[in-house]
PDB file of C-alpha atoms in Angstrom:
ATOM      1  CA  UNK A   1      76.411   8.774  24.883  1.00 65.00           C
ATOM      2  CA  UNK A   2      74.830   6.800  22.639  1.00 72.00           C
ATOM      3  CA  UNK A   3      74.843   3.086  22.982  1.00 73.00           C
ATOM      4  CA  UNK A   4      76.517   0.826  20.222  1.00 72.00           C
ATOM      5  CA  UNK A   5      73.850  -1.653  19.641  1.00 65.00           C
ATOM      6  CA  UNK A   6      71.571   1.767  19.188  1.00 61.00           C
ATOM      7  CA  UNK A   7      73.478   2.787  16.385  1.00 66.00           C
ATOM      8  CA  UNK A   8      72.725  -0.462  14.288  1.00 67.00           C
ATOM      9  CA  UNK A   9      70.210   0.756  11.533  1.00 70.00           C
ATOM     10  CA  UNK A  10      67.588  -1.371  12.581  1.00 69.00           C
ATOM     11  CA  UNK A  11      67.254  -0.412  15.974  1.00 65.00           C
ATOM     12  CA  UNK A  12      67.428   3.453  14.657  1.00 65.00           C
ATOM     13  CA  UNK A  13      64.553   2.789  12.550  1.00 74.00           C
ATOM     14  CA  UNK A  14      62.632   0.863  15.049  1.00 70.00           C
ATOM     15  CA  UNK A  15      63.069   3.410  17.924  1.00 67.00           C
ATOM     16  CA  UNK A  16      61.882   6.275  14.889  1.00 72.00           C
ATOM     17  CA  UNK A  17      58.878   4.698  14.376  1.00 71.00           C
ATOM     18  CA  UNK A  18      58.064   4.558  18.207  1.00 75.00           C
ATOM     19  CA  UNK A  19      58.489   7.920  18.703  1.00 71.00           C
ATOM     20  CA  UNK A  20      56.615   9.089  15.651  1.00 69.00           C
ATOM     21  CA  UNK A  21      53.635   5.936  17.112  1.00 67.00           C
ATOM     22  CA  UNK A  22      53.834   7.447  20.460  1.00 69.00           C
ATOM     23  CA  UNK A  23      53.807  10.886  19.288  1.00 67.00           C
ATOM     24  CA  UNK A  24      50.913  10.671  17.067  1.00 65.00           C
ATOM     25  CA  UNK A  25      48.862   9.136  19.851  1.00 68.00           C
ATOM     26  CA  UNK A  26      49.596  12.376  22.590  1.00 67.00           C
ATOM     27  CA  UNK A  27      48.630  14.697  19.731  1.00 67.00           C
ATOM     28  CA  UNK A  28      45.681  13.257  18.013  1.00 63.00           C
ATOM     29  CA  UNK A  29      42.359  15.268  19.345  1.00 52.00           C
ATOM     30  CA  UNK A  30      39.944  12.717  21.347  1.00 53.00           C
ATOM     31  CA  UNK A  31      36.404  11.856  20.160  1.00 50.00           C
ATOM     32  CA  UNK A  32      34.096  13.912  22.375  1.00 52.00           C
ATOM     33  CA  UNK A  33      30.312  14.745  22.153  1.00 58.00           C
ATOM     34  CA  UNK A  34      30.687  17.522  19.346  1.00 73.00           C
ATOM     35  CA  UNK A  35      27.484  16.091  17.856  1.00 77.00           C
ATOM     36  CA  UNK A  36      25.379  17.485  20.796  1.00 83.00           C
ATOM     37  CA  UNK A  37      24.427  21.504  19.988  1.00 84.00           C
ATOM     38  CA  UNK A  38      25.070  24.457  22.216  1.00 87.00           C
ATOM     39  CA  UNK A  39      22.545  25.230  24.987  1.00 87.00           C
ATOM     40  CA  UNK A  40      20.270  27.391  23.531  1.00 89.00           C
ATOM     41  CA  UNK A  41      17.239  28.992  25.431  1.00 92.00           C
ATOM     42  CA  UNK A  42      15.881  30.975  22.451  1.00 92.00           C
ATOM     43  CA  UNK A  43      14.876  28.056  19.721  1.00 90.00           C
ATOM     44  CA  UNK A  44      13.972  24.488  20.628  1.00 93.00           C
ATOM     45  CA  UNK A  45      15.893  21.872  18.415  1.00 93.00           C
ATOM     46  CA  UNK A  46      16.369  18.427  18.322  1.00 94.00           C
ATOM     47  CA  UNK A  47      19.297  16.471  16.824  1.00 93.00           C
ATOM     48  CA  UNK A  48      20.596  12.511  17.480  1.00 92.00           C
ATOM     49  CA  UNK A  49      23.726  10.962  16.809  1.00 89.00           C
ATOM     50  CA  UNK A  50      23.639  10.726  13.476  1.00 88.00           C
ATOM     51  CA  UNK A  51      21.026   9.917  10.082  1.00 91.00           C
ATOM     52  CA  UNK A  52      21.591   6.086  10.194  1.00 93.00           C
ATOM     53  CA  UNK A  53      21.269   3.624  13.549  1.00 90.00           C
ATOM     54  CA  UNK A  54      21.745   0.071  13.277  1.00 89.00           C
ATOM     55  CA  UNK A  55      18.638  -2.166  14.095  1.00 87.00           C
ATOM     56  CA  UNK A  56      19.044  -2.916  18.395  1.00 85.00           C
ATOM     57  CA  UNK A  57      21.337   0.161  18.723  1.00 87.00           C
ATOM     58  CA  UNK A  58      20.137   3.048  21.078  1.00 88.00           C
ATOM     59  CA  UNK A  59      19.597   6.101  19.688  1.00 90.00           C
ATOM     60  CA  UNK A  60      20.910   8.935  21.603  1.00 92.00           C
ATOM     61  CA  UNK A  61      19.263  12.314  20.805  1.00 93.00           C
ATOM     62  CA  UNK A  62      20.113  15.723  22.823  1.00 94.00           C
ATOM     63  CA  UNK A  63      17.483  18.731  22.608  1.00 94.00           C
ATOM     64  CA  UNK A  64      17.715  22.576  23.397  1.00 94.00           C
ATOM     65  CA  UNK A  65      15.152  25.252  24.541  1.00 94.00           C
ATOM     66  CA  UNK A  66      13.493  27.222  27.059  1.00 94.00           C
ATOM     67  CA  UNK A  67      13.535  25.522  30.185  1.00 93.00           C
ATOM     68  CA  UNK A  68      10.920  23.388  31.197  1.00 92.00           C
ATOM     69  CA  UNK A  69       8.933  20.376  30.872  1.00 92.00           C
ATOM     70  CA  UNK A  70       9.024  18.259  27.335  1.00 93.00           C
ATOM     71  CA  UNK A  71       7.897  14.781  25.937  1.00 92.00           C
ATOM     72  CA  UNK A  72      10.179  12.600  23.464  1.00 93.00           C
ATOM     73  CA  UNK A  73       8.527  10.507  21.404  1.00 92.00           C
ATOM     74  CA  UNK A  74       9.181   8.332  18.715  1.00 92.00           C
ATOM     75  CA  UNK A  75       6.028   6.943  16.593  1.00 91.00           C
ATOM     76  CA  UNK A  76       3.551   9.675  18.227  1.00 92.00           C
ATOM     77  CA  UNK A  77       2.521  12.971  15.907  1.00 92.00           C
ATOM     78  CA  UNK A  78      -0.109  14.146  18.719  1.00 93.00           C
ATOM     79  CA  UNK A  79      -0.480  13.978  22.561  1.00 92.00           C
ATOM     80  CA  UNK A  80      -2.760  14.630  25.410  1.00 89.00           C
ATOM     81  CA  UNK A  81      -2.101  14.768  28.843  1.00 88.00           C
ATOM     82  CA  UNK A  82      -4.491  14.227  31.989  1.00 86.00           C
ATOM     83  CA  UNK A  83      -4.286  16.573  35.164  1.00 84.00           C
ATOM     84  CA  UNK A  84      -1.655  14.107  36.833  1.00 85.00           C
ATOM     85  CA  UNK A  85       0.347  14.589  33.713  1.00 82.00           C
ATOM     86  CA  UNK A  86       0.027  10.875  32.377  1.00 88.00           C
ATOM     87  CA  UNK A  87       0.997  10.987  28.103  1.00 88.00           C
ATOM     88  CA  UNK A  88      -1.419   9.145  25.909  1.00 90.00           C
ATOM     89  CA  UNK A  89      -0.681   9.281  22.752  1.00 92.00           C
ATOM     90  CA  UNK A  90      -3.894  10.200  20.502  1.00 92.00           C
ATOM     91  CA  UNK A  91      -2.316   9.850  16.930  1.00 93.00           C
ATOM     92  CA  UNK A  92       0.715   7.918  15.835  1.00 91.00           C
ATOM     93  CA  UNK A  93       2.790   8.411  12.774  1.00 87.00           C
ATOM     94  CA  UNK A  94       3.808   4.782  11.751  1.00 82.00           C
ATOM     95  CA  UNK A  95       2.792   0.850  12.423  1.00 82.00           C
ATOM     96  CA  UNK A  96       5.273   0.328  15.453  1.00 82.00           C
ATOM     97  CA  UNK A  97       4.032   1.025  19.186  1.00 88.00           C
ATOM     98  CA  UNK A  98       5.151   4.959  20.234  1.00 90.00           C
ATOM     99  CA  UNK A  99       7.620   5.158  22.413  1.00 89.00           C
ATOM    100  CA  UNK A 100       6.687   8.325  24.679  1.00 89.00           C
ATOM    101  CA  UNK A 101       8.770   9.747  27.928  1.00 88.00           C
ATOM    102  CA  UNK A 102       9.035  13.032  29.973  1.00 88.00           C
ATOM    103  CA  UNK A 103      11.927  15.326  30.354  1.00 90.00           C
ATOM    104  CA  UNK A 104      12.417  18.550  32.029  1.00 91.00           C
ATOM    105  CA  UNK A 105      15.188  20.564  30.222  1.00 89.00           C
ATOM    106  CA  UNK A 106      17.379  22.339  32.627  1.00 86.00           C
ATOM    107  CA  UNK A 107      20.317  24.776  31.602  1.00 88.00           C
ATOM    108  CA  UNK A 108      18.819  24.889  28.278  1.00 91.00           C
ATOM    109  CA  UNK A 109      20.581  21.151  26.973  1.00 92.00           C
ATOM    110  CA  UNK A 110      19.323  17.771  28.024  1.00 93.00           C
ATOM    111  CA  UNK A 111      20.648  14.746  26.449  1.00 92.00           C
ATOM    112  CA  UNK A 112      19.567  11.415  26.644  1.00 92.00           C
ATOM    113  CA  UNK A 113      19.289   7.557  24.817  1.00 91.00           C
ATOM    114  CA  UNK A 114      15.946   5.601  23.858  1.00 86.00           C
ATOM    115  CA  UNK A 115      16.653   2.247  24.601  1.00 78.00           C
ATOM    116  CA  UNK A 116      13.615   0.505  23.162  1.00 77.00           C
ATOM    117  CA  UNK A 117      14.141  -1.874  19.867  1.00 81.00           C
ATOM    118  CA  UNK A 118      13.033  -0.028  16.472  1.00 87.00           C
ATOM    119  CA  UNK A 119      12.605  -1.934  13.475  1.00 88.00           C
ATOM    120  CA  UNK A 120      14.184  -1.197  10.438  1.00 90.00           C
ATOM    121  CA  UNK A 121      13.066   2.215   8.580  1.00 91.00           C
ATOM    122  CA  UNK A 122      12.115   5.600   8.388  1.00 92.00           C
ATOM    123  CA  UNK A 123      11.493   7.417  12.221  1.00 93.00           C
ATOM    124  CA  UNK A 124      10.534  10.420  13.237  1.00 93.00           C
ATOM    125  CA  UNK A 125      11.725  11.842  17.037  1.00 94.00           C
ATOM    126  CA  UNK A 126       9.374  14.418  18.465  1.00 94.00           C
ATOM    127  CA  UNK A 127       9.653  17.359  21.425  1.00 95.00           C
ATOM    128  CA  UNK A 128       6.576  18.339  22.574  1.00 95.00           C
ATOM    129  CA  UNK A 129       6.573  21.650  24.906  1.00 94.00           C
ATOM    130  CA  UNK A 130       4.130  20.731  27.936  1.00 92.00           C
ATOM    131  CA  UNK A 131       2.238  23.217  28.937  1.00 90.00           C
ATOM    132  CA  UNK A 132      -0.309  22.298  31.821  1.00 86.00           C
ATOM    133  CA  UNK A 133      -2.773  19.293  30.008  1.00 86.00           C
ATOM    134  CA  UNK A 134      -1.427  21.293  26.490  1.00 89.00           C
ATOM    135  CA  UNK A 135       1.662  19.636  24.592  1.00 92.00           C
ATOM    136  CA  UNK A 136       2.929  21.656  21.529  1.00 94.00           C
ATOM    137  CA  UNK A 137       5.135  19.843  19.031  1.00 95.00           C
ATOM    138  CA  UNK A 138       8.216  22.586  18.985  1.00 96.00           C
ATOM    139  CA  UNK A 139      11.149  20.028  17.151  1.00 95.00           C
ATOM    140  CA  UNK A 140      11.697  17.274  15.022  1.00 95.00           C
ATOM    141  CA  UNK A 141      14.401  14.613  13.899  1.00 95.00           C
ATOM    142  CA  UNK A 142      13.838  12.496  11.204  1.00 94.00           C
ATOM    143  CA  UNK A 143      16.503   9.364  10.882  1.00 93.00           C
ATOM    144  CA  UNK A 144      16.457   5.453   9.554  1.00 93.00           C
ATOM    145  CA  UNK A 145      16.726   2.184  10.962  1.00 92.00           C
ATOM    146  CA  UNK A 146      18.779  -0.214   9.142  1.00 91.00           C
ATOM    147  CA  UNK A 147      19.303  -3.292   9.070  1.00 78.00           C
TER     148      UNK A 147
END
């Protein structure tokens, strides 16, 4: 039982293109984090969001390898540490300040954001395995600022 104002063509047409609206919403596939690797214990590799990050945006970057302790850096192409594992940076790669931090990679897949400011231009992210006072590049990500 259909009701009469219903069958008017305009209606018809308007309640089509609902259900084809609301339809297409339920079956599109949601954004999710496919840009992130697979955990992978066997090769350390480092990837980031994408190429290209707008000047002020964070750049999220996810990594992969044996577990256990790593530095990020942005800016730095060698490290040392000291016995209470405090990073200094002994060689840098470009004009702007590194950007250095410690993460321990559990289950094989740590992800994370660097939230300081990089100028426009060509950047190169860094994982360096720590090993006691020892820290061994292992992966790198090159990508551009623009802007």
């Amino acid at each position: 039982m259909i009701p009469k104002y219903l069958k008017r063509p305009k209606y018809a047409i308007f309640l089509g293109v609902f259900v084809v609206l609301v339809g297409a919403m339920f079956l599109t596939p949601r954004k999710s984090n496919t840009w992130k690797p697979a955990a992978d214990c066997a090769k350390p590799s480092l990837t980031t969001l994408g190429d290209r990050m707008a000047t002020g945006a964070k750049v999220y970057w996810a990594a992969t390898g044996p577990e256990g302790t790593y530095a990020l850096t942005v800016g730095a192409a060698e490290l040392t540490l000291d016995a209470a594992q405090k990073v200094t940076v002994t060689k840098t790669d470009s004009a702007v300040p590194p950007i250095t931090g410690l993460t321990d990679l559990s289950g094989c897949l740590k992800s994370g954001s660097i939230d300081g400011v990089l100028p426009a231009g060509d950047h190169i992210l860094r994982l360096f395995r720590i090993d006691g006072q020892t820290a061994t590049e292992v992966a790198r990500k090159d990508f551009k600022v623009t802007g």
